Short mmCIF file of the N, C-alpha and C atoms (twelve columns), coordinates in Angstrom:
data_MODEL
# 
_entry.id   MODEL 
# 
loop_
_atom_site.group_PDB 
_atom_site.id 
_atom_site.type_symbol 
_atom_site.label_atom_id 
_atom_site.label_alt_id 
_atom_site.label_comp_id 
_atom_site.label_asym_id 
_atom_site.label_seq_id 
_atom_site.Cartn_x 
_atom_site.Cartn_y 
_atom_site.Cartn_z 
_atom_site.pdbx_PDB_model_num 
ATOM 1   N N  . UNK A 1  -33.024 26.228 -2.675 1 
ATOM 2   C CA . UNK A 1  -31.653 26.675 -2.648 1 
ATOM 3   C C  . UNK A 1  -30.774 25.651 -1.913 1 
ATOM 4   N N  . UNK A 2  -31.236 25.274 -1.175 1 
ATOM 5   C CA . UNK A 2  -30.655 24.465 0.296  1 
ATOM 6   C C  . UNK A 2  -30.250 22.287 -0.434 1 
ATOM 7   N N  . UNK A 3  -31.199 22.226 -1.432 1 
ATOM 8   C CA . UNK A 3  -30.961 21.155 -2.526 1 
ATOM 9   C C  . UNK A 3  -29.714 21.396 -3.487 1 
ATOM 10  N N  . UNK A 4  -30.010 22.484 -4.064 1 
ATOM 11  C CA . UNK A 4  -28.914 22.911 -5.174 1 
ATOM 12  C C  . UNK A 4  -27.546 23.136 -4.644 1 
ATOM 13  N N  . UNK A 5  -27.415 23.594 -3.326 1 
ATOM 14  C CA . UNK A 5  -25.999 23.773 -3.010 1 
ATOM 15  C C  . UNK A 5  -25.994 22.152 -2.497 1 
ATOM 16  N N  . UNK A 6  -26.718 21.306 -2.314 1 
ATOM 17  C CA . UNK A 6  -26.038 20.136 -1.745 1 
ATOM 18  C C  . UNK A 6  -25.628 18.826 -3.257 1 
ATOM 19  N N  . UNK A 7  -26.743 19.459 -4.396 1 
ATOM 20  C CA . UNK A 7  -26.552 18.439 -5.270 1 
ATOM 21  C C  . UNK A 7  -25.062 19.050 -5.551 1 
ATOM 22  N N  . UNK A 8  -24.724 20.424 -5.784 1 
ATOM 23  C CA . UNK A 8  -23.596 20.908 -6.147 1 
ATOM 24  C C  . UNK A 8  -22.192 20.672 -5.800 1 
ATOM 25  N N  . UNK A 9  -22.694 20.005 -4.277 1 
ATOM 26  C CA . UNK A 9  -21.178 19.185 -3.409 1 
ATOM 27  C C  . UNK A 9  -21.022 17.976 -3.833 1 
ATOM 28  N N  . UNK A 10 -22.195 17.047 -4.476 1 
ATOM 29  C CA . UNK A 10 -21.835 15.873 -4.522 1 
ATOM 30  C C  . UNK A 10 -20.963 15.493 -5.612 1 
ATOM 31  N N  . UNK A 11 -20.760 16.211 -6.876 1 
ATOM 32  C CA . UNK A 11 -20.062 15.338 -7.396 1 
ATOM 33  C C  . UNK A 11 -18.265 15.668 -6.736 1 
ATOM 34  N N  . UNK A 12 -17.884 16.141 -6.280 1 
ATOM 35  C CA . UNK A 12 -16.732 16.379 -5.325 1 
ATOM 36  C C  . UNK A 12 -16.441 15.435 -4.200 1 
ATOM 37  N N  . UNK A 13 -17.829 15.023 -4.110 1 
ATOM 38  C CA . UNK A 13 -17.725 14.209 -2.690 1 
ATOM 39  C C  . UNK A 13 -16.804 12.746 -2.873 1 
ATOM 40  N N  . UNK A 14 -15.905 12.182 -2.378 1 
ATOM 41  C CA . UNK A 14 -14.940 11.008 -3.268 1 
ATOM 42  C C  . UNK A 14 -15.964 9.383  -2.564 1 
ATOM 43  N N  . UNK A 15 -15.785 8.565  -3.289 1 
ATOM 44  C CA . UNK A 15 -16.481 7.542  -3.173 1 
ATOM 45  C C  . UNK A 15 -16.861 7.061  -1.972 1 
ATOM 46  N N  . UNK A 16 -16.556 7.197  -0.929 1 
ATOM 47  C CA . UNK A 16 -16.853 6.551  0.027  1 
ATOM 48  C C  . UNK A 16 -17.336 8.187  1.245  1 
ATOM 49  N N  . UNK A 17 -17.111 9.029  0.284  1 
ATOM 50  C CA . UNK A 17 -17.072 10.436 1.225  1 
ATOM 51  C C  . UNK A 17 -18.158 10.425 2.339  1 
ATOM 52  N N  . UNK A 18 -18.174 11.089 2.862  1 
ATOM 53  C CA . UNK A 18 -19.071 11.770 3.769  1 
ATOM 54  C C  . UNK A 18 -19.832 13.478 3.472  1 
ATOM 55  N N  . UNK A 19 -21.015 13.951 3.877  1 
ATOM 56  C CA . UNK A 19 -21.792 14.843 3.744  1 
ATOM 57  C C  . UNK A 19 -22.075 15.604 5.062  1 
ATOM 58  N N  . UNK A 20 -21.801 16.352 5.689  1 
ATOM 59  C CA . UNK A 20 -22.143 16.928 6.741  1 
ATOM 60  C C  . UNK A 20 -23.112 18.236 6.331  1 
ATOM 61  N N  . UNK A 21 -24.331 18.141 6.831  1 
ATOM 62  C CA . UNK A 21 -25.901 19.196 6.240  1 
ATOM 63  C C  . UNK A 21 -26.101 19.054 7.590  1 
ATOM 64  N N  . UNK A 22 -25.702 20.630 8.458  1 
ATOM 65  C CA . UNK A 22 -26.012 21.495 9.393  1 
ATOM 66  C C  . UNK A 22 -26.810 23.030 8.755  1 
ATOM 67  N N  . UNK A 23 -27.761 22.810 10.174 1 
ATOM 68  C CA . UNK A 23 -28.682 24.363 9.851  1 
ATOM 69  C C  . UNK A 23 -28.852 25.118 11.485 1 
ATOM 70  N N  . UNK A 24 -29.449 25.839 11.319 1 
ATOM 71  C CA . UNK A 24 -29.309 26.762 12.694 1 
ATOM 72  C C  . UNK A 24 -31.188 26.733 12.727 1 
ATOM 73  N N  . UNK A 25 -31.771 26.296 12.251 1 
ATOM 74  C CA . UNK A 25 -32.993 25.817 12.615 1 
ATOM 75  C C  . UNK A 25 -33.632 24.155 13.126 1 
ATOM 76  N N  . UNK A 26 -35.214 24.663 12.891 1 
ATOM 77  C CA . UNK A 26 -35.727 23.609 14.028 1 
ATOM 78  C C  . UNK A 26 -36.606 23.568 12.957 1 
ATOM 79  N N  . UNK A 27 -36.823 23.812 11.861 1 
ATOM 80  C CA . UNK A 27 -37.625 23.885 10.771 1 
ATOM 81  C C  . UNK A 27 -37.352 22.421 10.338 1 
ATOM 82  N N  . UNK A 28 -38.439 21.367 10.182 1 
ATOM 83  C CA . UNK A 28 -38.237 20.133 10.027 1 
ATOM 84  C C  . UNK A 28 -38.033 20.316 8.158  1 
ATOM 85  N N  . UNK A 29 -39.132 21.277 7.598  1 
ATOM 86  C CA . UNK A 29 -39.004 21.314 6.065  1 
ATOM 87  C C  . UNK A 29 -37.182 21.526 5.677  1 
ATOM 88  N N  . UNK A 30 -36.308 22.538 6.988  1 
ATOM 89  C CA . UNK A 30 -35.145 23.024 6.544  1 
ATOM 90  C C  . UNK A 30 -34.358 21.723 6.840  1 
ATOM 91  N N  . UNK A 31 -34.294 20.799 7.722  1 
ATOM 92  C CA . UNK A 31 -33.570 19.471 7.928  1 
ATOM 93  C C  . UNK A 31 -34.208 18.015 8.272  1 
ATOM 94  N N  . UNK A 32 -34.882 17.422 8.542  1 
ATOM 95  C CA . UNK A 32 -34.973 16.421 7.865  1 
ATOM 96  C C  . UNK A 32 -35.545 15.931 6.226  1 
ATOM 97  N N  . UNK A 33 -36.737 17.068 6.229  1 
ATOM 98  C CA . UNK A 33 -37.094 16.409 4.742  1 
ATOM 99  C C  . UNK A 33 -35.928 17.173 3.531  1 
ATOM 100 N N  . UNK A 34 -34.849 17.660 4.116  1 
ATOM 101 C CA . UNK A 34 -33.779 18.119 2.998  1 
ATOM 102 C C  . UNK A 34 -33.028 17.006 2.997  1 
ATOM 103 N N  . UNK A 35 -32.699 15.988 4.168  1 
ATOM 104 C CA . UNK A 35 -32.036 14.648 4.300  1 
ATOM 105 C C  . UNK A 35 -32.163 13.938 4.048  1 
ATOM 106 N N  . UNK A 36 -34.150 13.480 3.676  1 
ATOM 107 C CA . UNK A 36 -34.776 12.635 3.019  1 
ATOM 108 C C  . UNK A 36 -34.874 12.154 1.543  1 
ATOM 109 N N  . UNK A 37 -34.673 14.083 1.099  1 
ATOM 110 C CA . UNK A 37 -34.283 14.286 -0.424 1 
ATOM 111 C C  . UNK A 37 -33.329 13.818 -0.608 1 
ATOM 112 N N  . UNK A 38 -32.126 13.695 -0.059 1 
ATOM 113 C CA . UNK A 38 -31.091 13.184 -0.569 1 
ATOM 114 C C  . UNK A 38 -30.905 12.110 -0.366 1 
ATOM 115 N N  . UNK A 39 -31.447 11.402 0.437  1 
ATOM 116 C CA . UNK A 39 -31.584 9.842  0.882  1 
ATOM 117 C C  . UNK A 39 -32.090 9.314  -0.995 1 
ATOM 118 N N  . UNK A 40 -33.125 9.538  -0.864 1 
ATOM 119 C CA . UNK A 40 -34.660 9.396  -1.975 1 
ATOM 120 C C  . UNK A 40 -33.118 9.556  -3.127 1 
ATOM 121 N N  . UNK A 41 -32.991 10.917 -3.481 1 
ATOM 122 C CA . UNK A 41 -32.692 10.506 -4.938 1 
ATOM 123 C C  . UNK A 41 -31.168 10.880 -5.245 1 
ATOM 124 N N  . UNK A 42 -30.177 10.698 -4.068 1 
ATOM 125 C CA . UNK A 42 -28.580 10.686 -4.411 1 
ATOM 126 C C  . UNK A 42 -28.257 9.347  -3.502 1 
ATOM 127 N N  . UNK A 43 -29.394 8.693  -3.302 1 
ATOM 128 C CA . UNK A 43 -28.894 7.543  -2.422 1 
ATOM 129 C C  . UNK A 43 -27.873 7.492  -1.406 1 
ATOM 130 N N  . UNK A 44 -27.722 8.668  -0.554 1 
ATOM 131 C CA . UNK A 44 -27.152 8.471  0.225  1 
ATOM 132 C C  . UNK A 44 -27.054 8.268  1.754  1 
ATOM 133 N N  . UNK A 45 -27.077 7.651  2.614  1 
ATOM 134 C CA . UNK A 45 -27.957 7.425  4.169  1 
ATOM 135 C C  . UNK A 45 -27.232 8.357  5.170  1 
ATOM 136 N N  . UNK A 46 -27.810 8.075  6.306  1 
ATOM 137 C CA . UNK A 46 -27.744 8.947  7.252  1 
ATOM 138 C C  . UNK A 46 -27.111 8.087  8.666  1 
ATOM 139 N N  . UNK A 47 -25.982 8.692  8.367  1 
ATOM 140 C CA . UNK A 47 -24.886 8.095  9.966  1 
ATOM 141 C C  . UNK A 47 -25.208 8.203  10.810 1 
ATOM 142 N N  . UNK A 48 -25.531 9.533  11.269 1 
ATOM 143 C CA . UNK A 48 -25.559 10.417 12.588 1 
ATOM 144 C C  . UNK A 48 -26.759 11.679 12.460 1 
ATOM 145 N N  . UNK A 49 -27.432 11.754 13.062 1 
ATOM 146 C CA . UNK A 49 -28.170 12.857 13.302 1 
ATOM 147 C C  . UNK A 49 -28.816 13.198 14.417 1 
ATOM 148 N N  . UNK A 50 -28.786 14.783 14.651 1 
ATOM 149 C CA . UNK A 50 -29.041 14.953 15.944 1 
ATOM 150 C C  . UNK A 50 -29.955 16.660 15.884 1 
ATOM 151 N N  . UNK A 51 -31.034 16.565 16.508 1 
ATOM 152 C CA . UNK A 51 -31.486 18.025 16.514 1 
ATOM 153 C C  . UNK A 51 -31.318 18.469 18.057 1 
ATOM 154 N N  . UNK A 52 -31.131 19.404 18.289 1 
ATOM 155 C CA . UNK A 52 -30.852 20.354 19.481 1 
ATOM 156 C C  . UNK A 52 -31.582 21.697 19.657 1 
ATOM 157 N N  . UNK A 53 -32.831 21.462 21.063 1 
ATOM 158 C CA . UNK A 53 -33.414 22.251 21.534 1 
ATOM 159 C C  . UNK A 53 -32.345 23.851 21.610 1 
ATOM 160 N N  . UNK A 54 -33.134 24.615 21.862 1 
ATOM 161 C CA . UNK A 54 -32.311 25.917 21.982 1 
ATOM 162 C C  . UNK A 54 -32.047 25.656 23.955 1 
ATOM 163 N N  . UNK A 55 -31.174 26.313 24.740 1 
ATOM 164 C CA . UNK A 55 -31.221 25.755 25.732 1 
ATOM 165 C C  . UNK A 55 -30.890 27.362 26.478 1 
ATOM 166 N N  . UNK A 56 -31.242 27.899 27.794 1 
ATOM 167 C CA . UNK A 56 -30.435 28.678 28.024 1 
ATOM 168 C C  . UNK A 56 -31.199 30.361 27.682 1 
ATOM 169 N N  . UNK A 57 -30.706 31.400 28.181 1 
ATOM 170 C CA . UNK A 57 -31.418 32.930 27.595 1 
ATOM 171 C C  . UNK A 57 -30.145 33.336 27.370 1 
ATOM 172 N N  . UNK A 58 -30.615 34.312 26.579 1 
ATOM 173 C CA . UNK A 58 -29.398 35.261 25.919 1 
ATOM 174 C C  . UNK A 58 -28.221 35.829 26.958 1 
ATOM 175 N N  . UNK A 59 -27.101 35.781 26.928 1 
ATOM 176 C CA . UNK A 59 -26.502 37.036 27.810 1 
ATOM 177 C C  . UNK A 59 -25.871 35.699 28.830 1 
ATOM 178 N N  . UNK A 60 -26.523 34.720 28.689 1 
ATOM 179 C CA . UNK A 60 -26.121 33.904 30.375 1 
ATOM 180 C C  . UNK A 60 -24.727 33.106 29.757 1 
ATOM 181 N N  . UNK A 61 -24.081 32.458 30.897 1 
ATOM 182 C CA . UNK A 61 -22.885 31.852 29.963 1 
ATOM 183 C C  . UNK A 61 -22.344 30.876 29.184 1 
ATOM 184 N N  . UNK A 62 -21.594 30.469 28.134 1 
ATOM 185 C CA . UNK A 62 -22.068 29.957 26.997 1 
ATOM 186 C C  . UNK A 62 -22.296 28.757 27.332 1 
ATOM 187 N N  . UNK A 63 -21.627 27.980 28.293 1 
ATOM 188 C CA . UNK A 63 -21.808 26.448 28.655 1 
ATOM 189 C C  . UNK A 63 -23.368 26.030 28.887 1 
ATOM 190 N N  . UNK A 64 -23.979 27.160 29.377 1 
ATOM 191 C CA . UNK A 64 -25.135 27.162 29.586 1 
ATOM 192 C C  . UNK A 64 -26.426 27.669 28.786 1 
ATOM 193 N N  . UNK A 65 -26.114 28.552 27.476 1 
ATOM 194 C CA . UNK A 65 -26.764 29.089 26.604 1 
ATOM 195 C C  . UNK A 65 -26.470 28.254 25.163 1 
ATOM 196 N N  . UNK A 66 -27.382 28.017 23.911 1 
ATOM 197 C CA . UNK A 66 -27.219 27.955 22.370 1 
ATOM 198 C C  . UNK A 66 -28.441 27.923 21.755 1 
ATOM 199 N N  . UNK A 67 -28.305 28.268 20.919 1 
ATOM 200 C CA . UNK A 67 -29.513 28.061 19.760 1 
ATOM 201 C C  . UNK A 67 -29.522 27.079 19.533 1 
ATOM 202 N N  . UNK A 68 -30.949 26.740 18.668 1 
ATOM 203 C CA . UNK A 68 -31.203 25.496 18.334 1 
ATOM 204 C C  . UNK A 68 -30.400 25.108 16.947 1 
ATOM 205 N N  . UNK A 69 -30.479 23.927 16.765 1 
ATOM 206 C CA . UNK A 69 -29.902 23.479 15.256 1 
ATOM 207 C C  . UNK A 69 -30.480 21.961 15.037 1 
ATOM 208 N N  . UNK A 70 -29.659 21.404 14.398 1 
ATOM 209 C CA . UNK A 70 -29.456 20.372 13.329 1 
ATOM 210 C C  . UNK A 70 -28.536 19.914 12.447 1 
ATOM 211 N N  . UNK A 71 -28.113 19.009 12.669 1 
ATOM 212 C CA . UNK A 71 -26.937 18.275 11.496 1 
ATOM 213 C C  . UNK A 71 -27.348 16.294 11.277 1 
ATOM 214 N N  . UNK A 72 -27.010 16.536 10.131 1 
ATOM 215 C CA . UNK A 72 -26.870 15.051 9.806  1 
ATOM 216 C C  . UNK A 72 -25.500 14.862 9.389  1 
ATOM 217 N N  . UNK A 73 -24.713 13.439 9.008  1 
ATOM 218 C CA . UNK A 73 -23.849 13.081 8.679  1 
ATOM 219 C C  . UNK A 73 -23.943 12.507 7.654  1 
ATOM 220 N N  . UNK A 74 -24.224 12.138 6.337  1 
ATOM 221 C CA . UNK A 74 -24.284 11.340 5.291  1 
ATOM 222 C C  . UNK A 74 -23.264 10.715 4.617  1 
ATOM 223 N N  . UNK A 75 -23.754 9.522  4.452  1 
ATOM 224 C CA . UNK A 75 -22.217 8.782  3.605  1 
ATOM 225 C C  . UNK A 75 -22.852 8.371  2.338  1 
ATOM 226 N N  . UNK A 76 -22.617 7.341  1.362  1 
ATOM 227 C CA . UNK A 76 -22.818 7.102  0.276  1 
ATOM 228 C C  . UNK A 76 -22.854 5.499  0.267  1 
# 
């Protein structure tokens, strides 16, 4: 699913565009090898990427609490 909505942005994306593919997991299958796919076969590379431990317990305050995630930046 997570392929199909991204092949589905690209032709929108304008020539020199950029791709921003954020997830709220730590699931390497859910973000890097989804980044790789698109590396591999829309040729497009990777600017920026960053994964982020979850930090913090529930309830405490936000500067100090988040879930984990993931984003890359892709250009063309």
């Amino acid at each position: 699913r997570q392929r199909q909505i991204m092949a589905d942005a690209l032709p929108v994306l304008a020539g020199n565009g950029r791709l921003l593919y954020s997830t709220c997991s730590l699931d390497p299958n859910e973000n890097t090898a989804q980044v790789e796919w698109l590396m591999r076969w829309h040729r497009l590379s990777v600017e920026r990427e960053k994964l982020m431990m979850p930090r913090g317990l529930p309830g405490e305050d936000r500067s100090d609490y988040h879930d984990g995630s993931y984003h890359a930046l892709l250009t063309r």
